[in-house]
Amino acid sequence: MSEVTNPLGAFLQARRALVTPEAAGIPAAGVRRVPGLRREEVAMLAGISADYYLRLERGRDRNPSAQVLGSIARVLQLDDDHTAHMMSLVAEAPRRQRRRRRKETAPPGALKLLDSMVQPAFIEGRYFDILASNSLARALSPRLAAGGNQLRDQFLDPDQQSFHPDWEPMTECFVGNLRQAVGTDIDDPRFIELIGELSLGSARFRQLWARHDVRGQIGTPVRMNHPQVGEITLNRERLAINGTDDLVLVVYHPDAGSSDADKLALLASAGLPTHQAESEARLA
């Protein structure tokens, strides 16, 4: 079965491959043909039969109890985010109501707030589309202009690896965030199109997507190699926009009194041309 038809099985297979026998308390013995735990080892450690666990992975039992899933989560060493995600994949869990997804649009109130902000900020959609941004965000990077997609930029644009010194952990964060944002709604046409494009174009994305990592969106510092002000580190915060489906306001801000605050002030000054202006000049 595919991930779409058997999401729980795909998740279990991916996560048990990441747990070493030693980490699970199983003595190493001989050569193992595949990484991670065997199905029968997961079943033994979880206190269930090997046949029942096999049925779970193959999608033949769609209604495991919370107790069984909790035991499997313990064996697979899942954190709270991954455990909640696994619980959401069983058939009895509530799913999103299927509907034709409308084009994501930033509400007028959020646009007014965006224009009034003195920090770099933009409005982000469910699939990391840039719906709107202010001028200082675009001064940080032309990739933050409306119409862009952060996933495409991170995985398909080689320049992003030099722009973001912490590119590898950043890509892990994006993929884990996407897994959590989508949840069980994996038959959404927009999701299918985006995952297909990224899988074809990026080996890094294929590797991370196969891990089934899940991460919540939390504030984090982001380092950037800016061509005009040099390396700058800004804190990134994501704030939910009330009255919308999955839209967030993303704000970058420096630590007060830091050299990064000075660099951001320089970038915002009228005398320093922005990335956006340079891009328009090249296209002229």
mmCIF file of N, CA, C and O in Angstrom, residues 175-255:
data_model
loop_
_atom_site.group_PDB
_atom_site.id
_atom_site.type_symbol
_atom_site.label_atom_id
_atom_site.label_comp_id
_atom_site.label_asym_id
_atom_site.label_seq_id
_atom_site.Cartn_x
_atom_site.Cartn_y
_atom_site.Cartn_z
ATOM 1 N N VAL A 175 10.551 20.195 6.763
ATOM 2 C CA VAL A 175 9.859 18.950 6.432
ATOM 3 C C VAL A 175 9.044 18.459 7.625
ATOM 4 O O VAL A 175 7.902 18.010 7.477
ATOM 5 N N GLY A 176 9.611 18.553 8.826
ATOM 6 C CA GLY A 176 8.864 18.153 10.009
ATOM 7 C C GLY A 176 7.636 19.020 10.236
ATOM 8 O O GLY A 176 6.566 18.528 10.610
ATOM 9 N N ASN A 177 7.772 20.327 9.984
ATOM 10 C CA ASN A 177 6.629 21.236 10.091
ATOM 11 C C ASN A 177 5.550 20.893 9.070
ATOM 12 O O ASN A 177 4.352 20.949 9.365
ATOM 13 N N LEU A 178 5.975 20.550 7.857
ATOM 14 C CA LEU A 178 5.015 20.200 6.809
ATOM 15 C C LEU A 178 4.238 18.951 7.183
ATOM 16 O O LEU A 178 3.013 18.897 7.013
ATOM 17 N N ARG A 179 4.931 17.937 7.702
ATOM 18 C CA ARG A 179 4.256 16.706 8.137
ATOM 19 C C ARG A 179 3.171 17.029 9.162
ATOM 20 O O ARG A 179 2.057 16.508 9.085
ATOM 21 N N GLN A 180 3.503 17.875 10.125
ATOM 22 C CA GLN A 180 2.527 18.184 11.165
ATOM 23 C C GLN A 180 1.387 19.030 10.619
ATOM 24 O O GLN A 180 0.220 18.818 10.976
ATOM 25 N N ALA A 181 1.677 19.991 9.753
ATOM 26 C CA ALA A 181 0.639 20.867 9.211
ATOM 27 C C ALA A 181 -0.370 20.097 8.367
ATOM 28 O O ALA A 181 -1.575 20.356 8.418
ATOM 29 N N VAL A 182 0.119 19.129 7.600
ATOM 30 C CA VAL A 182 -0.753 18.371 6.705
ATOM 31 C C VAL A 182 -1.552 17.324 7.470
ATOM 32 O O VAL A 182 -2.735 17.101 7.212
ATOM 33 N N GLY A 183 -0.909 16.661 8.444
ATOM 34 C CA GLY A 183 -1.593 15.627 9.213
ATOM 35 C C GLY A 183 -2.075 14.490 8.342
ATOM 36 O O GLY A 183 -1.310 13.893 7.576
ATOM 37 N N THR A 184 -3.360 14.199 8.408
ATOM 38 C CA THR A 184 -3.924 13.101 7.621
ATOM 39 C C THR A 184 -4.463 13.554 6.266
ATOM 40 O O THR A 184 -4.957 12.740 5.491
ATOM 41 N N ASP A 185 -4.357 14.834 5.970
ATOM 42 C CA ASP A 185 -4.942 15.375 4.733
ATOM 43 C C ASP A 185 -3.980 15.216 3.554
ATOM 44 O O ASP A 185 -3.712 16.158 2.811
ATOM 45 N N ILE A 186 -3.452 13.984 3.391
ATOM 46 C CA ILE A 186 -2.393 13.769 2.412
ATOM 47 C C ILE A 186 -2.907 13.517 0.995
ATOM 48 O O ILE A 186 -2.108 13.300 0.081
ATOM 49 N N ASP A 187 -4.220 13.544 0.816
ATOM 50 C CA ASP A 187 -4.749 13.430 -0.540
ATOM 51 C C ASP A 187 -5.143 14.789 -1.107
ATOM 52 O O ASP A 187 -5.768 14.871 -2.159
ATOM 53 N N ASP A 188 -4.756 15.864 -0.409
ATOM 54 C CA ASP A 188 -5.004 17.216 -0.909
ATOM 55 C C ASP A 188 -4.210 17.430 -2.194
ATOM 56 O O ASP A 188 -3.008 17.163 -2.237
ATOM 57 N N PRO A 189 -4.851 17.906 -3.269
ATOM 58 C CA PRO A 189 -4.151 18.056 -4.555
ATOM 59 C C PRO A 189 -2.923 18.951 -4.482
ATOM 60 O O PRO A 189 -1.904 18.675 -5.111
ATOM 61 N N ARG A 190 -3.008 20.029 -3.734
ATOM 62 C CA ARG A 190 -1.855 20.940 -3.601
ATOM 63 C C ARG A 190 -0.675 20.236 -2.934
ATOM 64 O O ARG A 190 0.478 20.384 -3.333
ATOM 65 N N PHE A 191 -0.977 19.432 -1.929
ATOM 66 C CA PHE A 191 0.055 18.665 -1.243
ATOM 67 C C PHE A 191 0.704 17.652 -2.184
ATOM 68 O O PHE A 191 1.931 17.544 -2.259
ATOM 69 N N ILE A 192 -0.105 16.923 -2.929
ATOM 70 C CA ILE A 192 0.408 15.898 -3.833
ATOM 71 C C ILE A 192 1.315 16.520 -4.892
ATOM 72 O O ILE A 192 2.397 16.007 -5.202
ATOM 73 N N GLU A 193 0.888 17.659 -5.442
ATOM 74 C CA GLU A 193 1.676 18.332 -6.469
ATOM 75 C C GLU A 193 3.025 18.796 -5.921
ATOM 76 O O GLU A 193 4.077 18.582 -6.529
ATOM 77 N N LEU A 194 3.015 19.415 -4.729
ATOM 78 C CA LEU A 194 4.234 19.947 -4.140
ATOM 79 C C LEU A 194 5.202 18.836 -3.744
ATOM 80 O O LEU A 194 6.409 18.911 -4.026
ATOM 81 N N ILE A 195 4.693 17.785 -3.126
ATOM 82 C CA ILE A 195 5.562 16.679 -2.708
ATOM 83 C C ILE A 195 6.161 15.988 -3.928
ATOM 84 O O ILE A 195 7.338 15.606 -3.929
ATOM 85 N N GLY A 196 5.378 15.850 -4.983
ATOM 86 C CA GLY A 196 5.907 15.239 -6.201
ATOM 87 C C GLY A 196 7.035 16.054 -6.807
ATOM 88 O O GLY A 196 8.068 15.520 -7.198
ATOM 89 N N GLU A 197 6.852 17.371 -6.868
ATOM 90 C CA GLU A 197 7.880 18.253 -7.426
ATOM 91 C C GLU A 197 9.163 18.207 -6.600
ATOM 92 O O GLU A 197 10.273 18.099 -7.136
ATOM 93 N N LEU A 198 9.028 18.276 -5.288
ATOM 94 C CA LEU A 198 10.201 18.262 -4.419
ATOM 95 C C LEU A 198 10.900 16.910 -4.428
ATOM 96 O O LEU A 198 12.136 16.833 -4.384
ATOM 97 N N SER A 199 10.140 15.843 -4.500
ATOM 98 C CA SER A 199 10.731 14.502 -4.518
ATOM 99 C C SER A 199 11.524 14.267 -5.793
ATOM 100 O O SER A 199 12.588 13.637 -5.771
ATOM 101 N N LEU A 200 11.027 14.768 -6.907
ATOM 102 C CA LEU A 200 11.737 14.604 -8.177
ATOM 103 C C LEU A 200 12.996 15.474 -8.235
ATOM 104 O O LEU A 200 14.008 15.071 -8.815
ATOM 105 N N GLY A 201 12.944 16.647 -7.610
ATOM 106 C CA GLY A 201 14.031 17.603 -7.769
ATOM 107 C C GLY A 201 15.082 17.607 -6.692
ATOM 108 O O GLY A 201 16.139 18.226 -6.862
ATOM 109 N N SER A 202 14.849 16.922 -5.560
ATOM 110 C CA SER A 202 15.778 17.037 -4.438
ATOM 111 C C SER A 202 15.977 15.706 -3.728
ATOM 112 O O SER A 202 15.032 15.164 -3.130
ATOM 113 N N ALA A 203 17.216 15.200 -3.766
ATOM 114 C CA ALA A 203 17.545 13.993 -3.009
ATOM 115 C C ALA A 203 17.436 14.245 -1.511
ATOM 116 O O ALA A 203 17.052 13.360 -0.731
ATOM 117 N N ARG A 204 17.797 15.462 -1.077
ATOM 118 C CA ARG A 204 17.703 15.818 0.328
ATOM 119 C C ARG A 204 16.259 15.736 0.810
ATOM 120 O O ARG A 204 15.976 15.202 1.895
ATOM 121 N N PHE A 205 15.329 16.244 0.012
ATOM 122 C CA PHE A 205 13.926 16.176 0.401
ATOM 123 C C PHE A 205 13.466 14.725 0.483
ATOM 124 O O PHE A 205 12.775 14.340 1.428
ATOM 125 N N ARG A 206 13.813 13.909 -0.506
ATOM 126 C CA ARG A 206 13.397 12.498 -0.489
ATOM 127 C C ARG A 206 13.888 11.808 0.774
ATOM 128 O O ARG A 206 13.162 11.017 1.392
ATOM 129 N N GLN A 207 15.124 12.094 1.162
ATOM 130 C CA GLN A 207 15.694 11.478 2.358
ATOM 131 C C GLN A 207 14.916 11.883 3.610
ATOM 132 O O GLN A 207 14.566 11.029 4.442
ATOM 133 N N LEU A 208 14.636 13.175 3.744
ATOM 134 C CA LEU A 208 13.947 13.651 4.940
ATOM 135 C C LEU A 208 12.483 13.219 4.972
ATOM 136 O O LEU A 208 11.955 12.858 6.023
ATOM 137 N N TRP A 209 11.826 13.237 3.817
ATOM 138 C CA TRP A 209 10.417 12.863 3.769
ATOM 139 C C TRP A 209 10.226 11.394 4.157
ATOM 140 O O TRP A 209 9.236 11.034 4.806
ATOM 141 N N ALA A 210 11.180 10.561 3.809
ATOM 142 C CA ALA A 210 11.088 9.130 4.118
ATOM 143 C C ALA A 210 11.216 8.848 5.615
ATOM 144 O O ALA A 210 10.826 7.776 6.078
ATOM 145 N N ARG A 211 11.735 9.812 6.384
ATOM 146 C CA ARG A 211 11.916 9.602 7.820
ATOM 147 C C ARG A 211 10.618 9.776 8.618
ATOM 148 O O ARG A 211 10.526 9.339 9.757
ATOM 149 N N HIS A 212 9.636 10.453 8.033
ATOM 150 C CA HIS A 212 8.361 10.723 8.718
ATOM 151 C C HIS A 212 8.572 11.500 10.022
ATOM 152 O O HIS A 212 7.880 11.277 11.008
ATOM 153 N N ASP A 213 9.524 12.419 10.011
ATOM 154 C CA ASP A 213 9.715 13.292 11.173
ATOM 155 C C ASP A 213 8.551 14.268 11.284
ATOM 156 O O ASP A 213 8.012 14.730 10.263
ATOM 157 N N VAL A 214 8.179 14.598 12.508
ATOM 158 C CA VAL A 214 7.112 15.557 12.773
ATOM 159 C C VAL A 214 7.632 16.575 13.778
ATOM 160 O O VAL A 214 8.198 16.201 14.802
ATOM 161 N N ARG A 215 7.450 17.855 13.483
ATOM 162 C CA ARG A 215 7.894 18.908 14.389
ATOM 163 C C ARG A 215 6.858 20.006 14.466
ATOM 164 O O ARG A 215 6.300 20.409 13.444
ATOM 165 N N GLY A 216 6.654 20.518 15.669
ATOM 166 C CA GLY A 216 5.817 21.692 15.838
ATOM 167 C C GLY A 216 6.582 22.940 15.452
ATOM 168 O O GLY A 216 7.810 22.951 15.458
ATOM 169 N N GLN A 217 5.849 23.981 15.104
ATOM 170 C CA GLN A 217 6.480 25.243 14.721
ATOM 171 C C GLN A 217 6.756 26.067 15.977
ATOM 172 O O GLN A 217 5.840 26.463 16.685
ATOM 173 N N ILE A 218 8.037 26.286 16.237
ATOM 174 C CA ILE A 218 8.437 27.052 17.410
ATOM 175 C C ILE A 218 9.385 28.163 16.987
ATOM 176 O O ILE A 218 9.985 28.122 15.917
ATOM 177 N N GLY A 219 9.514 29.168 17.861
ATOM 178 C CA GLY A 219 10.457 30.238 17.581
ATOM 179 C C GLY A 219 11.877 29.713 17.594
ATOM 180 O O GLY A 219 12.237 28.864 18.408
ATOM 181 N N THR A 220 12.695 30.225 16.682
ATOM 182 C CA THR A 220 14.072 29.742 16.587
ATOM 183 C C THR A 220 14.959 30.811 15.971
ATOM 184 O O THR A 220 14.489 31.613 15.147
ATOM 185 N N PRO A 221 16.244 30.869 16.342
ATOM 186 C CA PRO A 221 17.154 31.806 15.677
ATOM 187 C C PRO A 221 17.535 31.304 14.292
ATOM 188 O O PRO A 221 17.701 30.102 14.086
ATOM 189 N N VAL A 222 17.659 32.227 13.355
ATOM 190 C CA VAL A 222 18.004 31.878 11.969
ATOM 191 C C VAL A 222 19.226 32.688 11.565
ATOM 192 O O VAL A 222 19.219 33.923 11.666
ATOM 193 N N ARG A 223 20.275 32.004 11.112
ATOM 194 C CA ARG A 223 21.480 32.681 10.604
ATOM 195 C C ARG A 223 21.382 32.841 9.100
ATOM 196 O O ARG A 223 20.971 31.926 8.392
ATOM 197 N N MET A 224 21.799 34.007 8.608
ATOM 198 C CA MET A 224 21.805 34.282 7.175
ATOM 199 C C MET A 224 23.116 34.943 6.779
ATOM 200 O O MET A 224 23.637 35.779 7.516
ATOM 201 N N ASN A 225 23.627 34.556 5.624
ATOM 202 C CA ASN A 225 24.802 35.213 5.049
ATOM 203 C C ASN A 225 24.313 36.252 4.045
ATOM 204 O O ASN A 225 24.111 35.954 2.869
ATOM 205 N N HIS A 226 24.117 37.464 4.517
ATOM 206 C CA HIS A 226 23.569 38.504 3.656
ATOM 207 C C HIS A 226 24.701 39.159 2.866
ATOM 208 O O HIS A 226 25.726 39.530 3.447
ATOM 209 N N PRO A 227 24.544 39.347 1.556
ATOM 210 C CA PRO A 227 25.645 39.888 0.740
ATOM 211 C C PRO A 227 25.997 41.340 1.054
ATOM 212 O O PRO A 227 27.073 41.804 0.675
ATOM 213 N N GLN A 228 25.109 42.049 1.751
ATOM 214 C CA GLN A 228 25.366 43.466 2.021
ATOM 215 C C GLN A 228 25.790 43.751 3.460
ATOM 216 O O GLN A 228 26.610 44.633 3.700
ATOM 217 N N VAL A 229 25.255 43.011 4.419
ATOM 218 C CA VAL A 229 25.591 43.294 5.825
ATOM 219 C C VAL A 229 26.345 42.134 6.479
ATOM 220 O O VAL A 229 26.671 42.202 7.655
ATOM 221 N N GLY A 230 26.632 41.088 5.715
ATOM 222 C CA GLY A 230 27.359 39.947 6.265
ATOM 223 C C GLY A 230 26.450 39.008 7.037
ATOM 224 O O GLY A 230 25.231 39.017 6.869
ATOM 225 N N GLU A 231 27.055 38.199 7.910
ATOM 226 C CA GLU A 231 26.249 37.231 8.662
ATOM 227 C C GLU A 231 25.380 37.947 9.688
ATOM 228 O O GLU A 231 25.842 38.791 10.444
ATOM 229 N N ILE A 232 24.116 37.594 9.698
ATOM 230 C CA ILE A 232 23.158 38.200 10.614
ATOM 231 C C ILE A 232 22.269 37.091 11.170
ATOM 232 O O ILE A 232 21.845 36.190 10.436
ATOM 233 N N THR A 233 22.015 37.133 12.468
ATOM 234 C CA THR A 233 21.160 36.147 13.132
ATOM 235 C C THR A 233 19.925 36.845 13.667
ATOM 236 O O THR A 233 20.015 37.814 14.429
ATOM 237 N N LEU A 234 18.762 36.363 13.249
ATOM 238 C CA LEU A 234 17.493 36.941 13.683
ATOM 239 C C LEU A 234 16.618 35.840 14.271
ATOM 240 O O LEU A 234 16.662 34.689 13.834
ATOM 241 N N ASN A 235 15.829 36.211 15.258
ATOM 242 C CA ASN A 235 14.863 35.272 15.840
ATOM 243 C C ASN A 235 13.625 35.215 14.956
ATOM 244 O O ASN A 235 13.114 36.255 14.524
ATOM 245 N N ARG A 236 13.155 34.007 14.687
ATOM 246 C CA ARG A 236 11.963 33.844 13.844
ATOM 247 C C ARG A 236 10.799 33.366 14.706
ATOM 248 O O ARG A 236 10.897 32.363 15.406
ATOM 249 N N GLU A 237 9.699 34.100 14.637
ATOM 250 C CA GLU A 237 8.495 33.744 15.381
ATOM 251 C C GLU A 237 7.346 33.540 14.399
ATOM 252 O O GLU A 237 7.215 34.285 13.419
ATOM 253 N N ARG A 238 6.504 32.546 14.668
ATOM 254 C CA ARG A 238 5.313 32.302 13.857
ATOM 255 C C ARG A 238 4.082 32.533 14.725
ATOM 256 O O ARG A 238 3.921 31.897 15.759
ATOM 257 N N LEU A 239 3.205 33.406 14.272
ATOM 258 C CA LEU A 239 2.022 33.794 15.038
ATOM 259 C C LEU A 239 0.772 33.470 14.225
ATOM 260 O O LEU A 239 0.639 33.911 13.073
ATOM 261 N N ALA A 240 -0.140 32.702 14.804
ATOM 262 C CA ALA A 240 -1.370 32.330 14.100
ATOM 263 C C ALA A 240 -2.216 33.570 13.828
ATOM 264 O O ALA A 240 -2.307 34.478 14.662
ATOM 265 N N ILE A 241 -2.855 33.601 12.649
ATOM 266 C CA ILE A 241 -3.733 34.710 12.278
ATOM 267 C C ILE A 241 -5.173 34.270 12.517
ATOM 268 O O ILE A 241 -5.663 33.327 11.880
ATOM 269 N N ASN A 242 -5.845 34.923 13.446
ATOM 270 C CA ASN A 242 -7.209 34.539 13.802
ATOM 271 C C ASN A 242 -8.146 34.647 12.605
ATOM 272 O O ASN A 242 -8.022 35.551 11.776
ATOM 273 N N GLY A 243 -9.085 33.705 12.540
ATOM 274 C CA GLY A 243 -10.092 33.741 11.487
ATOM 275 C C GLY A 243 -9.633 33.190 10.156
ATOM 276 O O GLY A 243 -10.333 33.367 9.150
ATOM 277 N N THR A 244 -8.462 32.543 10.115
ATOM 278 C CA THR A 244 -7.963 31.961 8.870
ATOM 279 C C THR A 244 -7.682 30.479 9.060
ATOM 280 O O THR A 244 -7.552 29.992 10.190
ATOM 281 N N ASP A 245 -7.608 29.758 7.958
ATOM 282 C CA ASP A 245 -7.234 28.344 7.984
ATOM 283 C C ASP A 245 -5.736 28.225 7.774
ATOM 284 O O ASP A 245 -5.240 28.326 6.649
ATOM 285 N N ASP A 246 -4.996 28.028 8.870
ATOM 286 C CA ASP A 246 -3.572 27.673 8.814
ATOM 287 C C ASP A 246 -2.640 28.808 8.379
ATOM 288 O O ASP A 246 -1.463 28.548 8.096
ATOM 289 N N LEU A 247 -3.104 30.054 8.292
ATOM 290 C CA LEU A 247 -2.205 31.149 7.929
ATOM 291 C C LEU A 247 -1.483 31.649 9.180
ATOM 292 O O LEU A 247 -2.048 31.702 10.272
ATOM 293 N N VAL A 248 -0.205 32.021 9.003
ATOM 294 C CA VAL A 248 0.571 32.547 10.124
ATOM 295 C C VAL A 248 1.331 33.795 9.685
ATOM 296 O O VAL A 248 1.649 33.973 8.509
ATOM 297 N N LEU A 249 1.596 34.650 10.665
ATOM 298 C CA LEU A 249 2.452 35.813 10.467
ATOM 299 C C LEU A 249 3.837 35.438 10.975
ATOM 300 O O LEU A 249 4.000 35.085 12.143
ATOM 301 N N VAL A 250 4.824 35.509 10.105
ATOM 302 C CA VAL A 250 6.200 35.173 10.466
ATOM 303 C C VAL A 250 6.969 36.479 10.635
ATOM 304 O O VAL A 250 6.965 37.322 9.745
ATOM 305 N N VAL A 251 7.616 36.624 11.783
ATOM 306 C CA VAL A 251 8.343 37.856 12.100
ATOM 307 C C VAL A 251 9.787 37.511 12.441
ATOM 308 O O VAL A 251 10.048 36.587 13.213
ATOM 309 N N TYR A 252 10.724 38.247 11.845
ATOM 310 C CA TYR A 252 12.140 38.144 12.195
ATOM 311 C C TYR A 252 12.512 39.346 13.061
ATOM 312 O O TYR A 252 12.207 40.490 12.708
ATOM 313 N N HIS A 253 13.193 39.102 14.179
ATOM 314 C CA HIS A 253 13.609 40.228 15.030
ATOM 315 C C HIS A 253 14.952 39.914 15.683
ATOM 316 O O HIS A 253 15.226 38.768 16.041
ATOM 317 N N PRO A 254 15.791 40.924 15.860
ATOM 318 C CA PRO A 254 17.106 40.721 16.470
ATOM 319 C C PRO A 254 17.029 40.834 17.986
ATOM 320 O O PRO A 254 16.065 41.371 18.538
ATOM 321 N N ASP A 255 18.053 40.339 18.657
ATOM 322 C CA ASP A 255 18.194 40.609 20.087
ATOM 323 C C ASP A 255 18.486 42.099 20.275
ATOM 324 O O ASP A 255 19.294 42.684 19.534
#
